PDB file of C-alpha atoms in Angstrom:
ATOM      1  CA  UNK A   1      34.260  14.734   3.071  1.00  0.00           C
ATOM      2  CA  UNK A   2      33.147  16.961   0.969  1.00  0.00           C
ATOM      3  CA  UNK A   3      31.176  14.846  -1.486  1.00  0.00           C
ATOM      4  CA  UNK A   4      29.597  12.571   1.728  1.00  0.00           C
ATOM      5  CA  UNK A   5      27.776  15.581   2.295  1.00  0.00           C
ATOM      6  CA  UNK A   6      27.045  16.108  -0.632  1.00  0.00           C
ATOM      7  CA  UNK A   7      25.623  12.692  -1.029  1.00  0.00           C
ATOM      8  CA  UNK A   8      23.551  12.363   2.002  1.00  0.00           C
ATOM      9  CA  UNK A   9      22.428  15.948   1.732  1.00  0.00           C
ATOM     10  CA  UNK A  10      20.494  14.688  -1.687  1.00  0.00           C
ATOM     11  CA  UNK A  11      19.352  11.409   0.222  1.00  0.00           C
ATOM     12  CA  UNK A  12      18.072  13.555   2.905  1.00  0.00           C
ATOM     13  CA  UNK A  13      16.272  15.279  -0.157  1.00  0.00           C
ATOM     14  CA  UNK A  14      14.981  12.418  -1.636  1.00  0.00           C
ATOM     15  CA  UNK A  15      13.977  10.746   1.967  1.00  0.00           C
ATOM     16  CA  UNK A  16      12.180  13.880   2.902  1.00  0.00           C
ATOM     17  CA  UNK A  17      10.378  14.277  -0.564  1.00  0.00           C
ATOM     18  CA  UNK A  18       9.085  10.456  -0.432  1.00  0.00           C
ATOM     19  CA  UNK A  19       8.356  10.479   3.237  1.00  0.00           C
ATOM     20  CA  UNK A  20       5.907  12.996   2.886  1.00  0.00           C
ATOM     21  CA  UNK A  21       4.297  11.953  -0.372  1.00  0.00           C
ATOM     22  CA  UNK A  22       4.058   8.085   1.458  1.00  0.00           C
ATOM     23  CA  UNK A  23       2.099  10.490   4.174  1.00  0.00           C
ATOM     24  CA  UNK A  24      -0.335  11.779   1.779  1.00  0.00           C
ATOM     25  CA  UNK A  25      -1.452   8.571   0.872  1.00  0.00           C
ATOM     26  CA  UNK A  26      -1.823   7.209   4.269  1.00  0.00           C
ATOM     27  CA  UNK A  27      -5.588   6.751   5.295  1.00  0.00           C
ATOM     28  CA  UNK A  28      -6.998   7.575   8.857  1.00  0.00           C
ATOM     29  CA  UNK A  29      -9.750   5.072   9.221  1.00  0.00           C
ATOM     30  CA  UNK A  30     -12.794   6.287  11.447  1.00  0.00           C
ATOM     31  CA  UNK A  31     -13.765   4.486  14.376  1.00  0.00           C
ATOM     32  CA  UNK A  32     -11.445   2.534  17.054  1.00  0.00           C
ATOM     33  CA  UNK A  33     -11.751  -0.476  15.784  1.00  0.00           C
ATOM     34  CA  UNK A  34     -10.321  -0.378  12.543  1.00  0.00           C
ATOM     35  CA  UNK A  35      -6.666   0.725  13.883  1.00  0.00           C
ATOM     36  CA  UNK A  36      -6.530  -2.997  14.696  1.00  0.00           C
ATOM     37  CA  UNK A  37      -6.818  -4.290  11.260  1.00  0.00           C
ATOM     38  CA  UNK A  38      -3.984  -5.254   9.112  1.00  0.00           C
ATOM     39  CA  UNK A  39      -4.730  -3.675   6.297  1.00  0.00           C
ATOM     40  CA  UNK A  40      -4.066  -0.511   8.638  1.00  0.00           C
ATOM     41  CA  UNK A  41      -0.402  -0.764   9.404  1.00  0.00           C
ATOM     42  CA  UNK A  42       0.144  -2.515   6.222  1.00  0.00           C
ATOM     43  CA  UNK A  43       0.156   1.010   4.928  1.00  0.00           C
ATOM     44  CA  UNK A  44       3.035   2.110   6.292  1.00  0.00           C
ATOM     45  CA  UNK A  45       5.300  -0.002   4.496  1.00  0.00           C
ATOM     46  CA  UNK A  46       6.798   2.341   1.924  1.00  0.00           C
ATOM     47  CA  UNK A  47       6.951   5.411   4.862  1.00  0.00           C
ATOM     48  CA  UNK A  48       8.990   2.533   7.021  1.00  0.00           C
ATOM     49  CA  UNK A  49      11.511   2.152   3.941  1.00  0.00           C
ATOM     50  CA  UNK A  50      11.882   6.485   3.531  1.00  0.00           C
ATOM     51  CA  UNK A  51      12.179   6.543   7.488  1.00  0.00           C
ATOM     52  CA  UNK A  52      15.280   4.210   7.134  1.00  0.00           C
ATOM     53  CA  UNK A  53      16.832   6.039   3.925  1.00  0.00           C
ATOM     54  CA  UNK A  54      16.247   9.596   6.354  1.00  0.00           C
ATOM     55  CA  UNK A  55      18.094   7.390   9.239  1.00  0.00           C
ATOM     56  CA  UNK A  56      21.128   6.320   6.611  1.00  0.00           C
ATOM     57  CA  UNK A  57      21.353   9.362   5.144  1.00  0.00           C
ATOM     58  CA  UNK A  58      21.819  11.303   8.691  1.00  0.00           C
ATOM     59  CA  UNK A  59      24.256   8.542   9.358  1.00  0.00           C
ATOM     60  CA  UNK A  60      25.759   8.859   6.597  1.00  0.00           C
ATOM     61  CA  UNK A  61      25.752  12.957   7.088  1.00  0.00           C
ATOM     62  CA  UNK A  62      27.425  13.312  10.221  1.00  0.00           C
ATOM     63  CA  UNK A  63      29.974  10.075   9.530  1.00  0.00           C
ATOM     64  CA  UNK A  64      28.611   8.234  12.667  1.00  0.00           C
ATOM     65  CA  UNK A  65      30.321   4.630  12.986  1.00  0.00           C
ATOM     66  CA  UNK A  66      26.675   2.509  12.261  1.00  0.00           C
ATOM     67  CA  UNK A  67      26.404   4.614   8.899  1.00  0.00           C
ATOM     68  CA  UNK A  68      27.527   1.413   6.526  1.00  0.00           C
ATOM     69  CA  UNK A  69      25.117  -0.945   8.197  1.00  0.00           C
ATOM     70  CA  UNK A  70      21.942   1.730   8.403  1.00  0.00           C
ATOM     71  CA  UNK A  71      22.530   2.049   4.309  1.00  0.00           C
ATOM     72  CA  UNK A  72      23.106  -1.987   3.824  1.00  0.00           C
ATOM     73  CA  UNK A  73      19.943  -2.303   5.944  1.00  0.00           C
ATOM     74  CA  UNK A  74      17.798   0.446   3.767  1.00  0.00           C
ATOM     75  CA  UNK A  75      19.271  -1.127   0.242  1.00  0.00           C
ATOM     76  CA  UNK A  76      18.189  -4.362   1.388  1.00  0.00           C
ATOM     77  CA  UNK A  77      14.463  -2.932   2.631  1.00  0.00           C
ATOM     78  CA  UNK A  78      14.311  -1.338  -0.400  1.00  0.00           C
ATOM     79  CA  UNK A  79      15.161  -3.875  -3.006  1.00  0.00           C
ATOM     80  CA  UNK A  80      13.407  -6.935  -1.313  1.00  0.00           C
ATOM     81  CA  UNK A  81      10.473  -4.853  -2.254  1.00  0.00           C
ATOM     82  CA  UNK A  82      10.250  -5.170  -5.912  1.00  0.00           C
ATOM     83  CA  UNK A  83      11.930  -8.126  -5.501  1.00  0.00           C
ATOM     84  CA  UNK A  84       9.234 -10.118  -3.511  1.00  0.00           C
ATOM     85  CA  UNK A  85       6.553  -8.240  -5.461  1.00  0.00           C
ATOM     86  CA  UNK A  86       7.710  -9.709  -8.708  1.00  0.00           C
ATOM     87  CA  UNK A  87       8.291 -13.181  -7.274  1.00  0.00           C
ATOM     88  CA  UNK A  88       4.590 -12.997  -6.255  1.00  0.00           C
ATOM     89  CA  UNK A  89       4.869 -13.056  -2.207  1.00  0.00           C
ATOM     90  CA  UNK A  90       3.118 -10.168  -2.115  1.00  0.00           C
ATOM     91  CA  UNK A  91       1.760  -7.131  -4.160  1.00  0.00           C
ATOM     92  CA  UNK A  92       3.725  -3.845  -2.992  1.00  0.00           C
ATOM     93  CA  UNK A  93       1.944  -0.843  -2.067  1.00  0.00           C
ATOM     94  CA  UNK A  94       4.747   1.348  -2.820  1.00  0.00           C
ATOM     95  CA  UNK A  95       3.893   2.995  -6.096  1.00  0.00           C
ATOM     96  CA  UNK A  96       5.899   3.153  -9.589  1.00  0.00           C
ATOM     97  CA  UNK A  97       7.759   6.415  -8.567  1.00  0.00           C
ATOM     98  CA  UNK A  98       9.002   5.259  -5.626  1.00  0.00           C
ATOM     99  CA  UNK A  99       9.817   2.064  -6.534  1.00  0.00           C
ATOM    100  CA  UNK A 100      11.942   3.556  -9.036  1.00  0.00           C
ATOM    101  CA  UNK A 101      13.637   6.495  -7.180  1.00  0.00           C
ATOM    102  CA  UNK A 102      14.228   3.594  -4.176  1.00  0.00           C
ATOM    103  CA  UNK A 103      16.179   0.850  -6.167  1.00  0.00           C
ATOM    104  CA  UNK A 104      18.349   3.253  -7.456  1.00  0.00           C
ATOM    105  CA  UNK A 105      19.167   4.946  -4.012  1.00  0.00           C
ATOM    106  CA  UNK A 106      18.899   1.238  -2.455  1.00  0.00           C
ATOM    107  CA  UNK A 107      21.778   0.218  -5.172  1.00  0.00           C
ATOM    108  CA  UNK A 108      23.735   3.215  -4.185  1.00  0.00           C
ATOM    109  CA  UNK A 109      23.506   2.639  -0.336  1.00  0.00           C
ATOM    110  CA  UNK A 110      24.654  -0.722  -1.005  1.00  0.00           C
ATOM    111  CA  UNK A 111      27.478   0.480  -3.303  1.00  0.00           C
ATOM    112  CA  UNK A 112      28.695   2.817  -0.210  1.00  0.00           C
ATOM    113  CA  UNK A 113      28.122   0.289   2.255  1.00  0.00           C
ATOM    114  CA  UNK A 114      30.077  -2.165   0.712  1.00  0.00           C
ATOM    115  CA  UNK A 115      33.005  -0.650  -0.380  1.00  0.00           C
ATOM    116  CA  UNK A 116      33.113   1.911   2.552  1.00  0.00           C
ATOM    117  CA  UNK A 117      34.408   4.686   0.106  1.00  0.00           C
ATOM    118  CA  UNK A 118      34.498   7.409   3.136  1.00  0.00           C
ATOM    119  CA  UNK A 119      36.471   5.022   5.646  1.00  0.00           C
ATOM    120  CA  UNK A 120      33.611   4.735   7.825  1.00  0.00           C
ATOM    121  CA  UNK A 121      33.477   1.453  10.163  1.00  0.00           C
ATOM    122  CA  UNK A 122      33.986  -1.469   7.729  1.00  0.00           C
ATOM    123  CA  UNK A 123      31.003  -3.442   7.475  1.00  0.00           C
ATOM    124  CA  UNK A 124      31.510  -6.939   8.806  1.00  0.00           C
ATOM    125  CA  UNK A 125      29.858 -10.236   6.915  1.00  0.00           C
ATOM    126  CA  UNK A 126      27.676 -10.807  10.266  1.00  0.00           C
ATOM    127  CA  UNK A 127      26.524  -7.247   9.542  1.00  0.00           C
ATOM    128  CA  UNK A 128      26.058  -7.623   6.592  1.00  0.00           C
ATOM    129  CA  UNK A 129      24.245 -11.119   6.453  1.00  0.00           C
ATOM    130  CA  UNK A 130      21.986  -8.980   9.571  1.00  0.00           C
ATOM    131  CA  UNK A 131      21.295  -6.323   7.807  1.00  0.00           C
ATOM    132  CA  UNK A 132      19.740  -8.540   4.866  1.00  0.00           C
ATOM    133  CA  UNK A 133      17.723 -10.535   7.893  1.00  0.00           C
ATOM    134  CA  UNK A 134      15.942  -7.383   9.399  1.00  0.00           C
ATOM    135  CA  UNK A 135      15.147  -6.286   5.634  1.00  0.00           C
ATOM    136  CA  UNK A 136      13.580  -9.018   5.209  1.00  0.00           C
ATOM    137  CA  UNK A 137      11.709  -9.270   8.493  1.00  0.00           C
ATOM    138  CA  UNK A 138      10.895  -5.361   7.785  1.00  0.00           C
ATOM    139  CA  UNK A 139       8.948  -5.932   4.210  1.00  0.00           C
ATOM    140  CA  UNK A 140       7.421  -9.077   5.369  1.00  0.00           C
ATOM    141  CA  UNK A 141       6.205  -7.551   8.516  1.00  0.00           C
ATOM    142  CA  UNK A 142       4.670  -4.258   6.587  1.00  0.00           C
ATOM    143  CA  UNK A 143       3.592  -6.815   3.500  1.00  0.00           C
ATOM    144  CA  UNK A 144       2.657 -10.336   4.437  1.00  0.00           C
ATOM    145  CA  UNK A 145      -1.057 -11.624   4.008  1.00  0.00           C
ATOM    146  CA  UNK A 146      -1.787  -8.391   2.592  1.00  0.00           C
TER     147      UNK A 146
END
């Protein structure tokens, strides 16, 4: 129990720390008009993927019974980015740092997830094969025609 905590306390860290540096970067058009252009929300891709590792983490915190999925869902987010990027879908906005300090949290969450080390609700293979699906749908929605 011990070590959970410890775990998702330095997720938390790490989910806080990248949330706020995906902020920084996030530009406020002026005028109305340009809130309506893609180019707009495409910017909150990477802030969408340090939401979900803040969500997981929590989860993963408190020992709630959704904790394996939130993590399989934020691995899979989190690698499909890189992983589309270098397949040439789309070019990532997500910048070296946090591509780096996400895969490696990403292949952690999955590790957890998958084995359910902490006895946690086992995650099914529907769950699993769902959790892969809304990653998916989550960095093509934030990334497509970009």
């Amino acid at each position: 129990m011990k070590k959970r905590k410890t775990i998702a306390i330095l997720l938390l860290i790490i989910g806080i720390v990248l949330s706020i540096a995906f902020i920084v970067k996030i530009d406020f058009p002026q005028g109305f008009e340009a809130y309506f252009k893609r180019e707009y929300y495409n910017q909150f891709g990477p802030l969408a993927i340090s939401v979900e590792l803040l969500i997981a983490s929590y989860y993963l915190f408190i020992g709630h019974k959704k904790t394996n999925f939130t993590l399989a869902l934020f691995g899979f987010t989190a690698l499909l980015d890189p992983i589309f990027n270098q397949i040439g879908l789309f070019n990532s906005i997500v910048p070296l740092y946090g591509t780096i300090i996400l895969s490696f949290c990403a292949l952690l969450c999955l590790w957890l997830a998958f084995t359910n080390i902490y006895k946690l609700k086992r995650l099914s293979i529907f769950a699993a094969v769902l959790s892969a699906v809304l990653g998916i749908f989550i960095e093509l929605f934030f990334n497509y025609l970009q």
